[in-house]
Coordinates of C-alpha atoms in Angstrom, one line a residue:
M1 CA -109.7 -102.2 -111.1
S2 CA -110.2 -105.8 -112.2
S3 CA -106.9 -107.6 -113.3
T4 CA -106.3 -108.3 -116.8
T5 CA -103.0 -109.8 -118.3
N6 CA -101.6 -108.6 -121.7
T7 CA -98.1 -108.2 -123.1
I8 CA -97.9 -104.6 -124.4
S9 CA -95.2 -102.1 -124.6
G10 CA -94.3 -99.8 -121.5
A11 CA -95.7 -96.8 -123.2
D12 CA -99.1 -98.5 -123.8
A13 CA -99.2 -99.7 -120.5
I14 CA -98.8 -96.2 -119.0
I15 CA -101.7 -94.9 -120.9
L16 CA -103.9 -97.7 -119.6
A17 CA -102.6 -97.1 -116.1
L18 CA -103.3 -93.4 -116.4
Q19 CA -106.9 -94.4 -117.4
A20 CA -107.1 -96.8 -114.5
E21 CA -106.2 -93.8 -112.3
G22 CA -109.1 -91.8 -113.7
V23 CA -106.8 -89.5 -115.6
E24 CA -108.6 -87.7 -118.5
T25 CA -106.3 -84.7 -119.1
L26 CA -102.3 -84.5 -119.6
F27 CA -100.3 -81.3 -119.7
G28 CA -97.0 -81.6 -121.5
Y29 CA -94.3 -81.1 -124.1
P30 CA -92.9 -83.8 -126.3
G31 CA -89.3 -84.7 -127.0
G32 CA -87.0 -87.5 -127.7
A33 CA -86.8 -89.6 -124.6
I34 CA -90.5 -89.4 -123.9
M35 CA -91.5 -89.8 -127.6
P36 CA -92.7 -93.5 -127.3
L37 CA -95.3 -92.4 -124.8
Y38 CA -96.4 -89.6 -127.0
D39 CA -96.8 -92.2 -129.8
A40 CA -99.0 -94.3 -127.6
M41 CA -101.1 -91.4 -126.9
Y42 CA -101.5 -90.8 -130.6
R43 CA -102.4 -94.3 -131.3
F44 CA -105.0 -94.4 -128.3
G45 CA -106.6 -91.5 -130.1
T46 CA -109.1 -89.3 -128.2
Q47 CA -109.4 -91.4 -125.0
M48 CA -107.4 -88.9 -123.2
R49 CA -106.8 -85.1 -123.8
H50 CA -103.4 -83.8 -124.2
V51 CA -102.7 -80.0 -123.6
L52 CA -99.7 -78.9 -125.6
T53 CA -98.2 -76.0 -123.5
R54 CA -95.7 -73.9 -125.1
H55 CA -93.0 -74.5 -122.2
E56 CA -92.8 -77.2 -119.6
Q57 CA -93.1 -74.8 -116.8
G58 CA -96.5 -73.7 -118.3
A59 CA -97.5 -77.7 -118.3
I60 CA -96.8 -78.0 -114.6
H61 CA -98.6 -74.9 -113.6
A62 CA -101.4 -75.9 -115.8
A63 CA -101.4 -79.2 -113.9
Q64 CA -101.4 -77.3 -110.5
G65 CA -104.4 -75.1 -111.5
F66 CA -106.3 -78.3 -112.8
A67 CA -105.6 -80.0 -109.3
R68 CA -106.3 -77.0 -107.0
V69 CA -109.9 -76.5 -108.4
S70 CA -110.9 -80.1 -109.1
G71 CA -109.3 -81.9 -106.2
K72 CA -107.9 -84.5 -108.5
T73 CA -104.4 -85.3 -109.3
G74 CA -102.8 -83.2 -111.9
V75 CA -100.6 -85.0 -114.5
C76 CA -98.0 -83.5 -116.7
I77 CA -95.2 -84.9 -119.0
A78 CA -91.9 -83.7 -120.3
T79 CA -88.8 -85.2 -121.9
S80 CA -85.4 -85.8 -120.5
G81 CA -82.8 -83.1 -119.8
P82 CA -84.0 -79.6 -120.2
G83 CA -87.6 -80.7 -120.6
A84 CA -87.4 -82.2 -117.2
T85 CA -85.5 -79.4 -115.5
N86 CA -88.1 -76.9 -116.8
L87 CA -90.5 -78.5 -114.4
L88 CA -88.4 -77.6 -111.3
T89 CA -89.9 -74.2 -110.4
G90 CA -93.4 -75.9 -110.8
L91 CA -92.4 -78.8 -108.5
A92 CA -91.1 -76.5 -105.9
D93 CA -94.3 -74.6 -106.0
A94 CA -96.5 -77.5 -105.7
F95 CA -94.4 -78.8 -103.0
A96 CA -94.8 -75.5 -100.9
D97 CA -98.6 -75.5 -101.7
S98 CA -99.3 -79.1 -101.1
T99 CA -100.6 -79.7 -104.7
P100 CA -101.1 -83.3 -106.2
V101 CA -99.3 -83.4 -109.3
V102 CA -97.6 -86.5 -110.9
C103 CA -94.9 -85.4 -113.5
L104 CA -93.9 -88.3 -115.9
T105 CA -90.4 -87.4 -117.2
G106 CA -88.3 -89.1 -119.9
Q107 CA -84.8 -90.3 -119.3
V108 CA -82.1 -91.7 -121.6
V109 CA -81.9 -95.4 -121.8
A110 CA -80.8 -97.4 -118.6
R111 CA -77.5 -98.3 -119.9
L112 CA -76.5 -94.7 -120.8
I113 CA -77.6 -93.3 -117.5
G114 CA -74.5 -91.8 -115.6
S115 CA -72.6 -91.2 -118.8
D116 CA -73.7 -87.7 -119.6
A117 CA -75.6 -88.7 -122.7
F118 CA -77.3 -86.2 -124.8
Q119 CA -80.2 -84.6 -122.9
E120 CA -79.5 -86.5 -119.7
A121 CA -80.0 -84.8 -116.3
D122 CA -80.1 -86.3 -112.8
I123 CA -83.7 -85.3 -112.4
L124 CA -83.9 -87.7 -109.4
G125 CA -81.2 -85.9 -107.4
L126 CA -82.5 -82.4 -108.6
T127 CA -86.1 -83.1 -107.5
T128 CA -85.5 -84.9 -104.2
P129 CA -85.8 -81.6 -102.1
I130 CA -88.9 -80.4 -103.8
T131 CA -90.9 -83.5 -104.1
K132 CA -93.0 -85.7 -101.7
W133 CA -91.5 -88.7 -103.5
N134 CA -89.7 -89.5 -106.7
I135 CA -88.6 -92.8 -108.4
R136 CA -86.5 -93.5 -111.3
I137 CA -87.8 -96.6 -113.3
T138 CA -85.0 -98.4 -115.4
K139 CA -86.6 -102.0 -115.6
S140 CA -90.0 -102.6 -117.2
S141 CA -90.7 -104.9 -114.3
D142 CA -91.0 -102.0 -111.9
L143 CA -93.2 -99.8 -114.1
L144 CA -96.6 -100.4 -113.2
E145 CA -96.1 -100.6 -109.3
G146 CA -94.2 -97.4 -109.5
I147 CA -96.8 -95.5 -111.3
S148 CA -99.6 -96.8 -108.9
Q149 CA -97.6 -95.7 -106.0
A150 CA -96.9 -92.3 -107.3
F151 CA -100.4 -91.6 -107.6
Y152 CA -101.4 -92.9 -104.2
I153 CA -98.6 -90.9 -102.5
A154 CA -99.3 -87.7 -104.5
R155 CA -103.1 -87.6 -103.6
T156 CA -103.1 -89.0 -99.9
G157 CA -102.3 -87.4 -96.7
R158 CA -100.9 -84.2 -97.1
P159 CA -100.9 -84.0 -101.2
G160 CA -97.8 -83.1 -103.1
P161 CA -95.8 -83.5 -106.3
V162 CA -94.4 -86.7 -107.3
V163 CA -91.8 -87.4 -110.1
V164 CA -91.6 -90.7 -112.1
D165 CA -88.5 -90.6 -114.2
L166 CA -88.8 -93.1 -117.1
A167 CA -85.8 -94.5 -118.9
K168 CA -86.6 -94.6 -122.5
N169 CA -86.2 -98.4 -122.8
V170 CA -89.0 -99.0 -120.5
L171 CA -91.3 -97.3 -122.8
Q172 CA -90.3 -99.4 -125.6
E173 CA -89.9 -103.0 -123.7
K174 CA -92.9 -105.4 -123.8
I175 CA -94.3 -106.1 -120.2
N176 CA -97.3 -108.1 -119.0
Y177 CA -99.9 -105.5 -118.2
D178 CA -101.6 -106.4 -114.9
Y179 CA -102.3 -102.8 -113.2
Q180 CA -103.4 -102.6 -109.6
V181 CA -104.5 -99.2 -108.1
C182 CA -102.3 -98.7 -104.9
T183 CA -104.6 -98.5 -101.8
G184 CA -101.8 -98.5 -99.2
L185 CA -98.1 -98.8 -98.6
P186 CA -96.6 -100.7 -95.4
S187 CA -94.3 -97.9 -94.3
Y188 CA -96.7 -94.9 -95.3
R189 CA -99.5 -93.7 -92.8
P190 CA -101.0 -90.8 -94.7
E191 CA -103.8 -89.9 -92.3
P192 CA -103.0 -90.0 -88.6
V193 CA -106.0 -90.7 -86.3
A194 CA -106.4 -87.8 -83.8
E195 CA -106.5 -88.8 -80.1
D196 CA -110.1 -88.5 -78.6
K197 CA -108.5 -87.1 -75.4
K198 CA -106.9 -84.3 -77.4
I199 CA -110.1 -83.4 -79.1
R200 CA -111.9 -83.3 -75.7
R201 CA -109.2 -81.0 -74.4
A202 CA -109.2 -78.6 -77.3
A203 CA -113.1 -78.4 -76.9
D204 CA -112.6 -77.8 -73.3
W205 CA -110.2 -74.9 -73.9
I206 CA -112.6 -73.4 -76.5
N207 CA -115.2 -73.6 -74.1
Q208 CA -113.3 -71.8 -71.5
S209 CA -111.8 -69.1 -73.7
E210 CA -113.0 -65.5 -73.7
R211 CA -111.0 -64.3 -76.7
P212 CA -110.6 -66.9 -79.2
I213 CA -109.6 -66.8 -82.8
L214 CA -109.7 -69.6 -85.3
F215 CA -106.9 -69.4 -88.0
W216 CA -107.4 -71.6 -91.1
G217 CA -105.4 -72.5 -94.1
Q218 CA -105.6 -74.5 -97.2
G219 CA -105.7 -77.7 -95.3
V220 CA -109.5 -77.0 -94.9
L221 CA -110.0 -76.8 -98.7
L222 CA -107.7 -80.1 -99.2
S223 CA -109.9 -82.0 -96.8
D224 CA -113.3 -80.5 -98.1
A225 CA -113.7 -79.3 -94.4
S226 CA -115.6 -75.9 -95.2
D227 CA -118.9 -77.0 -93.8
E228 CA -117.2 -78.4 -90.5
L229 CA -115.4 -75.1 -90.4
R230 CA -118.4 -73.0 -90.7
L231 CA -120.3 -75.2 -88.2
L232 CA -117.6 -74.9 -85.8
I233 CA -117.2 -71.1 -85.6
D234 CA -120.9 -70.6 -85.8
K235 CA -121.4 -72.7 -82.7
A236 CA -118.4 -71.4 -80.7
G237 CA -119.1 -67.7 -81.8
M238 CA -115.4 -67.8 -82.8
P239 CA -113.9 -65.0 -85.1
A240 CA -112.0 -66.5 -87.8
A241 CA -109.3 -65.5 -90.3
S242 CA -107.6 -67.2 -93.3
T243 CA -104.3 -67.7 -94.7
L244 CA -103.9 -66.6 -98.4
L245 CA -104.4 -70.3 -99.6
G246 CA -107.2 -70.8 -97.2
L247 CA -109.4 -67.9 -98.7
S248 CA -112.8 -69.1 -100.2
A249 CA -113.3 -71.9 -97.7
I250 CA -116.1 -70.1 -96.0
P251 CA -117.9 -67.0 -97.7
A252 CA -116.2 -63.6 -97.5
D253 CA -119.4 -62.1 -96.0
H254 CA -119.8 -64.7 -93.2
P255 CA -120.3 -62.4 -90.1
L256 CA -117.4 -64.3 -88.2
N257 CA -114.8 -64.2 -91.2
M258 CA -112.6 -61.5 -90.3
G259 CA -110.6 -61.5 -93.4
M260 CA -106.9 -62.6 -94.1
L261 CA -104.0 -63.0 -91.8
G262 CA -100.4 -61.9 -92.7
M263 CA -98.2 -59.1 -94.0
H264 CA -100.8 -57.7 -96.2
G265 CA -103.7 -59.0 -94.5
N266 CA -106.6 -57.5 -92.5
Y267 CA -106.1 -55.2 -89.7
A268 CA -108.4 -56.8 -87.1
P269 CA -107.1 -60.4 -87.1
N270 CA -103.5 -59.3 -87.1
K271 CA -103.8 -56.6 -84.6
L272 CA -106.1 -58.7 -82.2
S273 CA -103.9 -61.6 -82.3
A274 CA -101.8 -60.2 -79.3
K275 CA -105.0 -60.0 -77.4
A276 CA -106.4 -63.4 -78.0
D277 CA -106.3 -65.9 -75.0
L278 CA -106.6 -69.1 -77.6
I279 CA -105.6 -69.6 -81.0
V280 CA -107.0 -72.8 -83.0
A281 CA -105.0 -73.0 -86.0
V282 CA -106.2 -75.6 -88.5
G283 CA -104.6 -76.8 -91.6
M284 CA -102.0 -74.0 -91.8
R285 CA -98.2 -74.0 -91.1
F286 CA -97.5 -70.7 -89.5
D287 CA -95.8 -69.2 -92.5
D288 CA -93.5 -66.3 -91.8
R289 CA -95.8 -64.0 -93.8
V290 CA -98.3 -64.7 -91.1
T291 CA -96.2 -64.7 -88.1
S292 CA -93.3 -62.1 -88.7
D293 CA -91.2 -62.3 -85.7
T294 CA -92.2 -65.4 -83.9
S295 CA -90.9 -64.1 -80.6
T296 CA -93.6 -61.5 -80.6
F297 CA -96.3 -63.8 -82.1
L298 CA -99.3 -64.5 -79.9
P299 CA -98.0 -63.6 -76.6
N300 CA -101.1 -64.2 -74.5
A301 CA -102.6 -67.2 -76.3
R302 CA -102.6 -70.9 -75.8
V303 CA -102.3 -72.4 -79.2
I304 CA -104.1 -75.7 -80.5
H305 CA -102.6 -76.7 -84.0
I306 CA -104.5 -79.2 -86.0
D307 CA -102.6 -80.6 -89.2
I308 CA -102.7 -83.8 -91.2
D309 CA -98.9 -83.3 -91.4
A310 CA -97.3 -84.0 -88.0
S311 CA -94.1 -82.5 -89.0
E312 CA -95.6 -79.1 -89.2
L313 CA -96.7 -79.2 -85.5
G314 CA -94.2 -77.3 -83.5
K315 CA -92.0 -76.6 -86.5
V316 CA -92.5 -72.8 -86.4
V317 CA -94.7 -72.1 -83.4
Q318 CA -94.7 -74.5 -80.4
P319 CA -98.4 -75.3 -79.8
H320 CA -99.8 -75.9 -76.3
L321 CA -101.9 -78.8 -77.9
A322 CA -100.8 -80.5 -81.1
I323 CA -103.5 -82.6 -82.9
A324 CA -102.4 -84.7 -85.8
G325 CA -105.4 -85.4 -87.9
D326 CA -107.3 -84.8 -91.1
A327 CA -109.0 -81.3 -90.8
A328 CA -112.6 -82.5 -91.5
T329 CA -112.5 -85.3 -89.2
V330 CA -111.1 -83.4 -86.3
L331 CA -113.4 -80.4 -86.7
K332 CA -116.5 -82.9 -86.9
S333 CA -115.5 -84.3 -83.7
L334 CA -114.8 -81.0 -82.1
I335 CA -118.3 -79.6 -83.0
G336 CA -119.9 -82.5 -80.9
F337 CA -118.0 -81.2 -77.7
V338 CA -117.9 -77.3 -78.3
E339 CA -120.6 -75.5 -76.3
P340 CA -122.7 -72.6 -78.0
A341 CA -121.2 -69.3 -77.2
L342 CA -121.4 -65.6 -78.7
H343 CA -118.5 -63.7 -77.3
E344 CA -120.1 -60.4 -78.6
D345 CA -117.8 -58.1 -76.9
W346 CA -114.7 -59.8 -78.5
V347 CA -116.7 -59.8 -82.0
A348 CA -117.2 -56.1 -81.6
E349 CA -113.6 -55.3 -81.2
F350 CA -112.9 -56.9 -84.4
R351 CA -115.8 -55.0 -86.2
S352 CA -114.4 -51.7 -84.8
L353 CA -111.1 -52.3 -86.2
K354 CA -112.7 -53.4 -89.6
E355 CA -114.4 -49.9 -89.7
L356 CA -110.9 -48.2 -89.1
E357 CA -109.5 -50.2 -91.9
Q358 CA -112.3 -49.3 -94.2
E359 CA -111.9 -45.7 -93.5
K360 CA -108.1 -45.7 -93.7
V361 CA -107.4 -48.1 -96.4
I362 CA -110.3 -49.8 -98.2
D363 CA -112.3 -46.7 -99.2
R364 CA -109.1 -45.2 -101.0
D365 CA -108.4 -48.5 -102.6
L366 CA -112.0 -48.8 -104.0
S367 CA -112.1 -45.1 -105.0
L368 CA -113.4 -44.4 -108.6
N369 CA -112.8 -40.8 -108.0
S370 CA -109.2 -40.7 -109.2
E371 CA -108.4 -40.7 -112.8
L372 CA -105.8 -43.2 -112.4
I373 CA -107.1 -46.8 -111.9
Q374 CA -106.8 -48.3 -108.6
M375 CA -106.0 -51.9 -108.4
G376 CA -108.5 -52.7 -105.8
A377 CA -111.4 -50.8 -107.5
M378 CA -110.8 -52.9 -110.7
V379 CA -110.8 -56.2 -108.6
R380 CA -113.8 -55.3 -106.8
C381 CA -115.8 -54.5 -110.0
L382 CA -114.9 -57.9 -111.2
S383 CA -116.0 -59.5 -107.9
E384 CA -119.4 -57.6 -108.1
R385 CA -120.0 -58.5 -111.8
F386 CA -118.8 -62.0 -112.4
P387 CA -120.7 -65.1 -111.4
A388 CA -120.4 -66.0 -107.5
D389 CA -118.7 -69.4 -108.4
T390 CA -116.0 -67.8 -110.6
I391 CA -112.6 -69.1 -110.3
V392 CA -109.9 -66.4 -110.0
V393 CA -106.2 -67.4 -110.7
T394 CA -103.4 -64.8 -109.8
D395 CA -99.9 -64.2 -110.6
V396 CA -97.7 -63.0 -107.7
G397 CA -97.2 -59.5 -106.4
Q398 CA -99.3 -56.3 -105.7
H399 CA -102.2 -57.4 -107.8
Q400 CA -102.2 -60.8 -106.0
M401 CA -102.7 -59.0 -102.7
K402 CA -105.4 -56.8 -104.1
V403 CA -107.3 -59.8 -105.1
A404 CA -106.8 -61.5 -101.8
R405 CA -108.1 -58.4 -100.1
Y406 CA -111.0 -57.4 -102.5
Y407 CA -112.3 -60.1 -104.4
K408 CA -115.2 -61.6 -102.4
F409 CA -114.8 -65.3 -102.6
N410 CA -118.0 -67.3 -101.6
T411 CA -117.4 -70.8 -103.3
P412 CA -114.7 -73.2 -102.1
R413 CA -111.7 -73.7 -104.3
S414 CA -112.3 -70.5 -106.3
L415 CA -108.9 -68.9 -105.8
V416 CA -105.9 -70.3 -107.2
T417 CA -102.6 -68.4 -106.4
S418 CA -98.9 -69.3 -105.7
G419 CA -98.5 -69.1 -101.9
G420 CA -95.3 -70.6 -100.5
L421 CA -93.0 -70.2 -103.4
G422 CA -94.4 -67.0 -104.7
T423 CA -93.9 -67.8 -108.4
M424 CA -94.1 -65.2 -110.9
G425 CA -95.5 -66.5 -114.2
F426 CA -97.9 -69.0 -112.4
G427 CA -101.2 -67.3 -113.1
L428 CA -101.6 -67.7 -116.8
P429 CA -100.9 -71.3 -117.2
A430 CA -102.7 -72.2 -113.9
A431 CA -105.8 -70.5 -115.2
I432 CA -105.7 -72.7 -118.4
G433 CA -105.6 -75.9 -116.1
A434 CA -108.2 -74.4 -113.9
K435 CA -110.6 -73.8 -117.0
I436 CA -110.1 -77.3 -118.2
A437 CA -111.0 -78.9 -115.0
C438 CA -114.2 -76.7 -114.6
P439 CA -115.4 -75.8 -118.0
D440 CA -118.8 -74.7 -116.7
R441 CA -117.1 -72.3 -114.3
Q442 CA -115.9 -68.8 -115.3
V443 CA -112.1 -68.4 -115.0
I444 CA -110.4 -65.0 -114.7
S445 CA -106.7 -64.7 -114.9
I446 CA -105.7 -61.7 -113.0
I447 CA -101.8 -61.0 -113.6
G448 CA -99.4 -58.2 -113.5
D449 CA -97.3 -56.9 -116.5
G450 CA -94.0 -58.4 -114.8
G451 CA -95.4 -62.0 -114.3
F452 CA -97.2 -62.0 -117.7
Q453 CA -93.9 -61.7 -119.7
M454 CA -92.6 -64.7 -118.1
T455 CA -95.2 -67.1 -119.4
M456 CA -97.2 -65.0 -121.9
Q457 CA -96.4 -67.6 -124.7
E458 CA -99.1 -69.5 -123.1
I459 CA -101.6 -67.3 -124.7
M460 CA -101.1 -69.7 -127.7
T461 CA -102.0 -72.6 -125.5
I462 CA -105.3 -70.8 -124.8
I463 CA -106.0 -70.2 -128.3
Q464 CA -105.0 -73.8 -129.5
E465 CA -106.9 -75.4 -126.7
K466 CA -109.9 -72.9 -127.2
T467 CA -109.8 -72.4 -123.5
D468 CA -112.2 -69.7 -122.3
V469 CA -110.1 -67.6 -119.8
K470 CA -110.6 -63.9 -119.3
V471 CA -107.2 -62.5 -118.9
V472 CA -107.0 -59.2 -117.0
M473 CA -103.6 -57.8 -116.8
L474 CA -103.0 -55.0 -114.2
N475 CA -100.2 -52.8 -115.7
N476 CA -98.4 -50.4 -113.5
G477 CA -95.1 -50.5 -115.5
F478 CA -93.1 -51.8 -112.4
L479 CA -92.3 -54.9 -110.5
G480 CA -94.8 -53.4 -108.1
M481 CA -94.2 -55.3 -104.8
V482 CA -90.4 -54.8 -105.2
R483 CA -91.0 -51.2 -105.9
Q484 CA -93.1 -50.8 -102.8
W485 CA -90.3 -52.0 -100.7
Q486 CA -87.9 -49.9 -102.4
E487 CA -90.0 -46.9 -101.7
L488 CA -90.6 -47.6 -98.1
F489 CA -87.1 -49.2 -97.1
F490 CA -84.6 -48.2 -99.7
S491 CA -85.2 -44.5 -100.0
K492 CA -86.9 -44.8 -103.2
R493 CA -84.0 -46.2 -105.0
Y494 CA -85.9 -48.0 -107.8
A495 CA -83.1 -50.3 -108.8
S496 CA -84.2 -52.3 -111.9
T497 CA -88.0 -52.4 -111.2
E498 CA -89.2 -50.1 -113.8
L499 CA -90.4 -52.1 -117.0
I500 CA -90.2 -51.0 -120.6
N501 CA -93.1 -53.0 -121.8
P502 CA -94.4 -53.8 -125.2
D503 CA -97.7 -52.6 -126.7
F504 CA -99.6 -55.5 -125.0
V505 CA -102.9 -55.3 -127.0
K506 CA -100.9 -55.3 -130.2
V507 CA -98.9 -58.4 -129.1
V508 CA -101.8 -60.4 -127.8
D509 CA -103.8 -59.3 -131.1
A510 CA -101.0 -60.6 -133.3
M511 CA -101.2 -64.0 -131.4
G512 CA -105.0 -64.2 -132.3
L513 CA -106.6 -63.3 -129.1
P514 CA -109.2 -60.3 -128.9
A515 CA -107.6 -57.4 -126.7
K516 CA -108.5 -54.2 -125.3
R517 CA -107.0 -51.6 -123.0
I518 CA -108.4 -49.1 -120.5
S519 CA -106.5 -46.6 -118.7
S520 CA -109.0 -44.5 -116.6
S521 CA -111.4 -45.2 -113.8
S522 CA -114.3 -44.2 -115.8
E523 CA -113.5 -47.0 -118.2
I524 CA -113.7 -49.9 -115.6
S525 CA -117.4 -50.6 -115.9
D526 CA -117.2 -50.7 -119.8
G527 CA -114.1 -52.9 -119.5
V528 CA -115.7 -55.5 -117.3
N529 CA -118.9 -55.4 -119.7
W530 CA -116.5 -56.1 -122.4
L531 CA -115.1 -59.2 -120.8
L532 CA -118.6 -60.5 -119.8
A533 CA -119.8 -60.0 -123.5
S534 CA -116.8 -61.7 -125.2
N535 CA -117.8 -65.0 -126.5
G536 CA -114.5 -67.0 -125.6
P537 CA -111.1 -66.0 -124.2
C538 CA -110.0 -62.3 -124.4
F539 CA -107.5 -60.1 -122.8
L540 CA -108.1 -56.8 -120.9
E541 CA -105.1 -54.5 -120.2
V542 CA -105.7 -52.3 -117.1
A543 CA -103.3 -49.4 -116.8
T544 CA -103.1 -48.7 -113.1
D545 CA -101.4 -46.1 -110.9
P546 CA -97.7 -46.9 -110.9
E547 CA -97.3 -45.6 -107.5
E548 CA -100.1 -47.6 -105.7
N549 CA -99.1 -49.5 -102.6
V550 CA -100.6 -52.4 -100.6
F551 CA -101.7 -51.5 -97.1
P552 CA -102.0 -52.6 -94.4
M553 CA -98.6 -53.8 -94.2
V554 CA -96.4 -55.6 -91.6
P555 CA -92.9 -54.3 -92.1
P556 CA -89.9 -56.6 -91.7
G557 CA -89.0 -57.5 -88.0
V558 CA -92.3 -55.7 -86.5
P559 CA -95.0 -57.7 -84.7
V560 CA -98.0 -58.4 -86.8
S561 CA -100.0 -56.6 -84.2
D562 CA -98.2 -53.4 -85.0
M563 CA -99.0 -53.5 -88.8
W564 CA -99.2 -50.3 -90.6
L565 CA -102.4 -48.9 -91.9
E566 CA -100.5 -46.3 -94.0
I567 CA -96.9 -45.0 -94.3
I568 CA -95.7 -44.0 -91.0
N569 CA -91.9 -44.2 -91.4
N570 CA -90.5 -43.6 -94.6
K571 CA -86.6 -43.6 -94.6

């Protein structure tokens, strides 16, 4: 950006700074301390779109959805006190899932900070553990530099959320506007340079391996490394499996894509991880849902761990070779040194176990023979009927796992879900942000009846913003994932998991959104036809089997290689 010098209000300067950063959409909710910034937006007119959510948590989840599918930095705004504290869940979620979000929060005037003034909260102290960086600006002279650094830190290296806490006086004072987009900070090295000798050693290990598996995570998507990932596994003939957040990096039907890792992942990659002699882990952090008991995890494998965040290397699983670097850059270098291979016998073992899972689990989950709707059957029908580049945004629970298992993702950045924090209520507002970011792609929000009731007010945001989101609620009348654990490990003591729900169709219809309900397997196709034919946003309630479980499953304390295909020990 070229330098221009003008004396303007801090609020006006923020609007210009956001424009300089390429921001076109803001998600937020106004209030007293942040009001000068909203006034500036009003006076600037239509140069920037503001999406008025119905709750600040909805604003940050929408900003997350926007960021996750676009690769840009999401921006949200909240006022001081309760407005800012309502962002905390979203900040923790964005921090866990490495989502670049800049949150502008109002604060009382500088002279009142620390006096317990009306709607004052120590947002800096509250957000320090759950942000990549935060800053409080009490002097107008610090405003522009603080904002430019915030955007740079949020989007570079391993992305994450940043909070800029703005004292109200800073928004009102006059400053000299001379904004410079930040291109570097002296003490911050966002992208480590991988050592060439380590890359060559990794290639040697891959070439020597007889039973390799590549694990990939969201880091592949964040670095736009999907092509490099596919080229590497094709050349090395290496079976590959994804974390939940890594899904969609390569097509679901790729012959070396063996599915998902973890507690409710696919049988073959979990089972055969115990036989692997080499694991190449790229852009993933060995979450406990992937490893289970780390003392029994990968007993026979050398581990190569590639991650842009050096602090992840050795944090959970001690690698034999740690490479700090950007996924796309490292994979591109690796491809040049890896020798072509097939590993046909090893791949055949995966395919054999995939057939077993198909027989024991998948055929049952996708069955249309039952009167009661199976979640997997509904998800698979959506996958088969909607466009290949459809973006699916889920909430958290059984439906989330069914989507991960049965929706065939073929386009990068086409799944948005809450992984590390597991935030119920995430799905609906995140879908709004995803649709605004990608207006030409179809967006489905697949949610459960429990999570829907946490942020269902955002239906009104969909209506006010005319956001074409297809909302599909899988209603089993329970907090399903908790109920499943109660069935398996608490002798069916369903403590506080059964939900007495409203008539969702009437509620959503009263809000002004077309709504429909289906309750038998024979209606699935008609329900999907209705979604596809609807011109604009709509809501489909799907009454599902209340006792349906998610299998395979790794029970607590059990090695991932011993995962259950069905109930084998019901205490």
